[in-house]
mmCIF file of C-alpha atoms in Angstrom:
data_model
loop_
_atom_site.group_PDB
_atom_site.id
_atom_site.type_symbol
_atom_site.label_atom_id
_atom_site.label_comp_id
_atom_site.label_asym_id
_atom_site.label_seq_id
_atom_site.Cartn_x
_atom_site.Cartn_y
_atom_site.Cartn_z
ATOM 1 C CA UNK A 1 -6.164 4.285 -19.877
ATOM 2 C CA UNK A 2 -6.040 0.309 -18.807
ATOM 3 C CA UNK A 3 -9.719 -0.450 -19.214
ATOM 4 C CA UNK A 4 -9.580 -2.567 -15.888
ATOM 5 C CA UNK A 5 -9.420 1.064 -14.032
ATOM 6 C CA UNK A 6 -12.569 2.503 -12.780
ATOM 7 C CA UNK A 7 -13.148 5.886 -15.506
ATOM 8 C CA UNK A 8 -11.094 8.680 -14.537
ATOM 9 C CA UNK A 9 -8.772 7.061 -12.195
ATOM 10 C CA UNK A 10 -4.807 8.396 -13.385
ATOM 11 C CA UNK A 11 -3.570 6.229 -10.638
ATOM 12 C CA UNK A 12 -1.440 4.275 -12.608
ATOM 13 C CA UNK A 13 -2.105 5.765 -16.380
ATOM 14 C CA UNK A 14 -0.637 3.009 -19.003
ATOM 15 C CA UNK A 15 1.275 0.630 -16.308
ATOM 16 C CA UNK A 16 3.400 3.611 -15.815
ATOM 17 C CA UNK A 17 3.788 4.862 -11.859
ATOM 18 C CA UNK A 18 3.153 8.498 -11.793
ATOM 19 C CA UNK A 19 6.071 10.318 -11.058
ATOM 20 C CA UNK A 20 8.078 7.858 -8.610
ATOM 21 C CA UNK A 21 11.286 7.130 -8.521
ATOM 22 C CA UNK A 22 10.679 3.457 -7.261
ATOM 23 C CA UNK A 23 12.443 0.914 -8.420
ATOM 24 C CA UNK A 24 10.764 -2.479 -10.142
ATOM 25 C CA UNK A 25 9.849 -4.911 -7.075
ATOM 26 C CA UNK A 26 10.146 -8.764 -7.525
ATOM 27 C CA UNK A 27 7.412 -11.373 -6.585
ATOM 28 C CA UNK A 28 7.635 -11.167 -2.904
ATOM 29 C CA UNK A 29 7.786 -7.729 -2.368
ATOM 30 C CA UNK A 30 10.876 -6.368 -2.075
ATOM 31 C CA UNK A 31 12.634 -3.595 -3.715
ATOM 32 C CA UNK A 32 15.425 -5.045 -3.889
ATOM 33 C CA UNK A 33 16.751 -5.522 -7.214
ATOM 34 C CA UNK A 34 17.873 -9.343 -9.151
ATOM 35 C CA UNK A 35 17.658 -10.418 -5.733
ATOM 36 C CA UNK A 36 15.940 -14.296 -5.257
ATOM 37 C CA UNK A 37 12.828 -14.043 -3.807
ATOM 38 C CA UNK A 38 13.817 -16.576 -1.151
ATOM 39 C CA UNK A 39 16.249 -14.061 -0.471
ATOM 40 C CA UNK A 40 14.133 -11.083 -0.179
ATOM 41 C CA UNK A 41 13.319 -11.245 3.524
ATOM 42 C CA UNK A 42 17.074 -12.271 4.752
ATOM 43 C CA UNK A 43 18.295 -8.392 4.446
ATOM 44 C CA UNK A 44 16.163 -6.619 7.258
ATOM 45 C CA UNK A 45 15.233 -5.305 9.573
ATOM 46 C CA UNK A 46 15.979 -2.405 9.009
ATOM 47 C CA UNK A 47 16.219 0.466 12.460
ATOM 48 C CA UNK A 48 13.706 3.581 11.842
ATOM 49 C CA UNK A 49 11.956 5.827 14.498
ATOM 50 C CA UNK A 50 8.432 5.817 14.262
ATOM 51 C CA UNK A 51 8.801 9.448 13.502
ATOM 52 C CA UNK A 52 10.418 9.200 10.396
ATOM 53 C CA UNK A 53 8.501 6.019 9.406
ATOM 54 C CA UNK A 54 5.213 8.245 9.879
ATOM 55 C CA UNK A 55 6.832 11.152 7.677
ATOM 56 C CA UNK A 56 7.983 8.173 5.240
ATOM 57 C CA UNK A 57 3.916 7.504 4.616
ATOM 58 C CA UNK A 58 3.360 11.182 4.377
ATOM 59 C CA UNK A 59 5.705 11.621 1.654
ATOM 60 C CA UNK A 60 3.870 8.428 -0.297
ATOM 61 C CA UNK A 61 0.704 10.513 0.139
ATOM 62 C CA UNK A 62 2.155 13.369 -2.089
ATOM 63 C CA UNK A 63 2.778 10.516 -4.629
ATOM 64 C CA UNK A 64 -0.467 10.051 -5.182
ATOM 65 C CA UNK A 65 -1.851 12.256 -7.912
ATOM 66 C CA UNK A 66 -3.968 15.287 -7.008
ATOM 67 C CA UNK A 67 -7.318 13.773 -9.247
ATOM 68 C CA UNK A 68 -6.817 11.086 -7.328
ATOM 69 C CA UNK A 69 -6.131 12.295 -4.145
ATOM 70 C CA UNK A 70 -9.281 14.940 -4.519
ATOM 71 C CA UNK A 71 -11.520 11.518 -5.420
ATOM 72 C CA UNK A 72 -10.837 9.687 -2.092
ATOM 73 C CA UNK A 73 -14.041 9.535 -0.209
ATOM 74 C CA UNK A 74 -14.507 9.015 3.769
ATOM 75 C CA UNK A 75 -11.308 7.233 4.308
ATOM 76 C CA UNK A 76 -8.702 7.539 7.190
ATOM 77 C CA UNK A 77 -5.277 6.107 7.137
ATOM 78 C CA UNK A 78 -2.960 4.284 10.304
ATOM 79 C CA UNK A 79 0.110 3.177 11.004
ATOM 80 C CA UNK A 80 0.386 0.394 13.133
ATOM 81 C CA UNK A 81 3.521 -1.852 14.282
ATOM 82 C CA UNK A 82 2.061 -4.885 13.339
ATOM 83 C CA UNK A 83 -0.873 -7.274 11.923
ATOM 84 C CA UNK A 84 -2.097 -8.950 14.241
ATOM 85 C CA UNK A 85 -3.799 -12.290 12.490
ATOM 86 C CA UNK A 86 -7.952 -12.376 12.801
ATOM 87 C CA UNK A 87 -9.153 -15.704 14.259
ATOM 88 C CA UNK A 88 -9.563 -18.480 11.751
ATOM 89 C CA UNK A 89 -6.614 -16.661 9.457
ATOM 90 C CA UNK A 90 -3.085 -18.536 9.445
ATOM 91 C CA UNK A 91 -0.889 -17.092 12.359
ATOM 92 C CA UNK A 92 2.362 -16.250 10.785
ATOM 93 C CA UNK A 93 0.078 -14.602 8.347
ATOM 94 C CA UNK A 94 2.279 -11.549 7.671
ATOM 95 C CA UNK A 95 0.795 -7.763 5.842
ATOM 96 C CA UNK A 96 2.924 -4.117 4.763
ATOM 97 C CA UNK A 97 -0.696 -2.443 4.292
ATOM 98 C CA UNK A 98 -4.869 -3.493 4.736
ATOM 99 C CA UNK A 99 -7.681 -1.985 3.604
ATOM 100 C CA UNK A 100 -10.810 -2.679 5.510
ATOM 101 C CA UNK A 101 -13.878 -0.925 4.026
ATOM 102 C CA UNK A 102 -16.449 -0.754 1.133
ATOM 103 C CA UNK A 103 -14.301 0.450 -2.458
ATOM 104 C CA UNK A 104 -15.801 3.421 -4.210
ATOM 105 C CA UNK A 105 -16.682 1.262 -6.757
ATOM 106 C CA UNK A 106 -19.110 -0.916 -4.519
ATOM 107 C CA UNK A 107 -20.998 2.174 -2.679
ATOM 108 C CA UNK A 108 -24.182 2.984 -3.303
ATOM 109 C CA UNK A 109 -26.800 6.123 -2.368
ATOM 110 C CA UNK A 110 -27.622 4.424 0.962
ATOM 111 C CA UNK A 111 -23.600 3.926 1.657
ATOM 112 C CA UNK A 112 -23.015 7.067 3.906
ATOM 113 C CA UNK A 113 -26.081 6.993 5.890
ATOM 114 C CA UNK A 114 -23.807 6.623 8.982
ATOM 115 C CA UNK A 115 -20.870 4.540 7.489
ATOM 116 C CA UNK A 116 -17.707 4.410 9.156
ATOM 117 C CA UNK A 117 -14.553 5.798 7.173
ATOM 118 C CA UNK A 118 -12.600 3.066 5.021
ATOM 119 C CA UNK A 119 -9.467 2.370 6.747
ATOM 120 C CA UNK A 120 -6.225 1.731 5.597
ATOM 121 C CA UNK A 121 -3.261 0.392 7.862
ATOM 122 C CA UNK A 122 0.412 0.487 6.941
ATOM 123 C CA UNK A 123 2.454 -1.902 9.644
ATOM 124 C CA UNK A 124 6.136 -0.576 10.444
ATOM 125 C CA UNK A 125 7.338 -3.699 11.350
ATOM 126 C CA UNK A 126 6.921 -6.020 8.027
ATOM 127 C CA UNK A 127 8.414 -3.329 6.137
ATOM 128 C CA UNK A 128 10.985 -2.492 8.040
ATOM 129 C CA UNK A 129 11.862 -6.772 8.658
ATOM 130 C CA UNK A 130 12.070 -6.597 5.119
ATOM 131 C CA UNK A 131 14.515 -3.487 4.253
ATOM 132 C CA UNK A 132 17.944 -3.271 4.567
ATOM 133 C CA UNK A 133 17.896 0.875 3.774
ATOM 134 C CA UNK A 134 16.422 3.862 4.619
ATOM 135 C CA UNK A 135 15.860 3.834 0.450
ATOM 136 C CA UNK A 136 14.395 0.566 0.531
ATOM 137 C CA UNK A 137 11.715 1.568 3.228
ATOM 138 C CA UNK A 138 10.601 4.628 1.298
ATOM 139 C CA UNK A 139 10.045 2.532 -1.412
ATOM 140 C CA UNK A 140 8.169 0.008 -0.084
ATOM 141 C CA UNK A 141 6.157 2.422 2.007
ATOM 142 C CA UNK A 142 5.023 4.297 -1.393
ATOM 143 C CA UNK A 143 4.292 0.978 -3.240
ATOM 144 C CA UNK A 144 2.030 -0.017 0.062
ATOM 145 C CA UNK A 145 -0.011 3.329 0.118
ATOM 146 C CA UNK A 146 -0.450 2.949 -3.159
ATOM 147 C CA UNK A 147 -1.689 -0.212 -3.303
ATOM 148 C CA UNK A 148 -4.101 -0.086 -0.485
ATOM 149 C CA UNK A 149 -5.296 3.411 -1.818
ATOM 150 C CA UNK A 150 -6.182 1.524 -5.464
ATOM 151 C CA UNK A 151 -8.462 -1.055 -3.241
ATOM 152 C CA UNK A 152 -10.256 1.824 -2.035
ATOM 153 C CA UNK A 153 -10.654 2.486 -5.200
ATOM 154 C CA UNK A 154 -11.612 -0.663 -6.288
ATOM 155 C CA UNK A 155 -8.406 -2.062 -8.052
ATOM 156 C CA UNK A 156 -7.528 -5.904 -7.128
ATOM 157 C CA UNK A 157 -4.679 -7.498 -6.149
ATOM 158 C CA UNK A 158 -4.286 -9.408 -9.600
ATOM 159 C CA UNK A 159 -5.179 -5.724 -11.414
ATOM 160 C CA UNK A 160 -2.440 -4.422 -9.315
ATOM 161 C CA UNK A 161 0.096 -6.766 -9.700
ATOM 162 C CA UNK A 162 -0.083 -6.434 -13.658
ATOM 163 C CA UNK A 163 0.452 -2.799 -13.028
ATOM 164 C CA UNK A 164 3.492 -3.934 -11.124
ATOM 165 C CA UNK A 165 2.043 -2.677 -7.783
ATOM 166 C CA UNK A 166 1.199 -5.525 -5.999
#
């Protein structure tokens, strides 16, 4: 196991994605295969009901392995259209997933004395402005759970991007 990943964790067990089909992303992004990266955001959006966009982040769920899965702690997941930007942030800042919340690693024996679940959000809309199939959202909707699940975990963005899940 990477040493970077908290003991235990088989989220992503030698930079290999555990059982998914999903296809290598490039630095923006996108599934989308040898595809520029200024390119990457010219092929959307792509039309999906909110129904099957929910049932596309349920099926990323069962991605996630069951050790895994059982060692999530007080943490509730959304899906909302869209991020809206936090004052002070840039305002065409644009996010697929956000977790807001204290990682597993950081919690201590005073942390659930009345703590609030972690939350993570997947937005529809970014990922959908951003896929031209009904493939191409599925993917991007696993690679987003699983990314925001490894913050809660305590996994970083640079961490995660070496794994090729960033």
């Amino acid at each position: 196991m990477p040493v970077n990943l908290p003991p235990g964790l088989p989220i992503v067990p030698d930079g290999e994605r555990p059982s998914s089909p999903l296809r290598e992303r490039n630095a923006v992004h996108s599934p989308v295969e040898n595809r520029p990266a200024d390119e990457a955001y010219v092929s959307g959006p792509y039309e999906m009901s909110p129904e099957d966009f929910e049932e596309a982040v349920s099926d990323a769920l069962q991605l996630i392995p069951p050790k895994a899965a059982s060692a999530m702690d007080n943490v509730a997941i959304f899906i909302e259209d869209d991020y809206t930007p936090q004052p002070g942030e840039d305002p065409d800042t644009v996010l697929l997933g956000l977790y807001e919340g204290v990682p597993l690693t950081e919690r201590d024996s005073w942390w659930e004395a009345g703590s609030l679940p972690d939350r993570i959000t997947i937005f529809r809309q970014p990922i959908l402005n951003i896929c031209s199939t009904r493939q191409e959202v599925i993917d991007e909707v696993a690679i987003t759970v699983v990314h925001e699940i490894a913050h809660h975990f305590g996994i970083g963005d640079d961490r995660l991007h070496e794994l090729g899940w960033g």
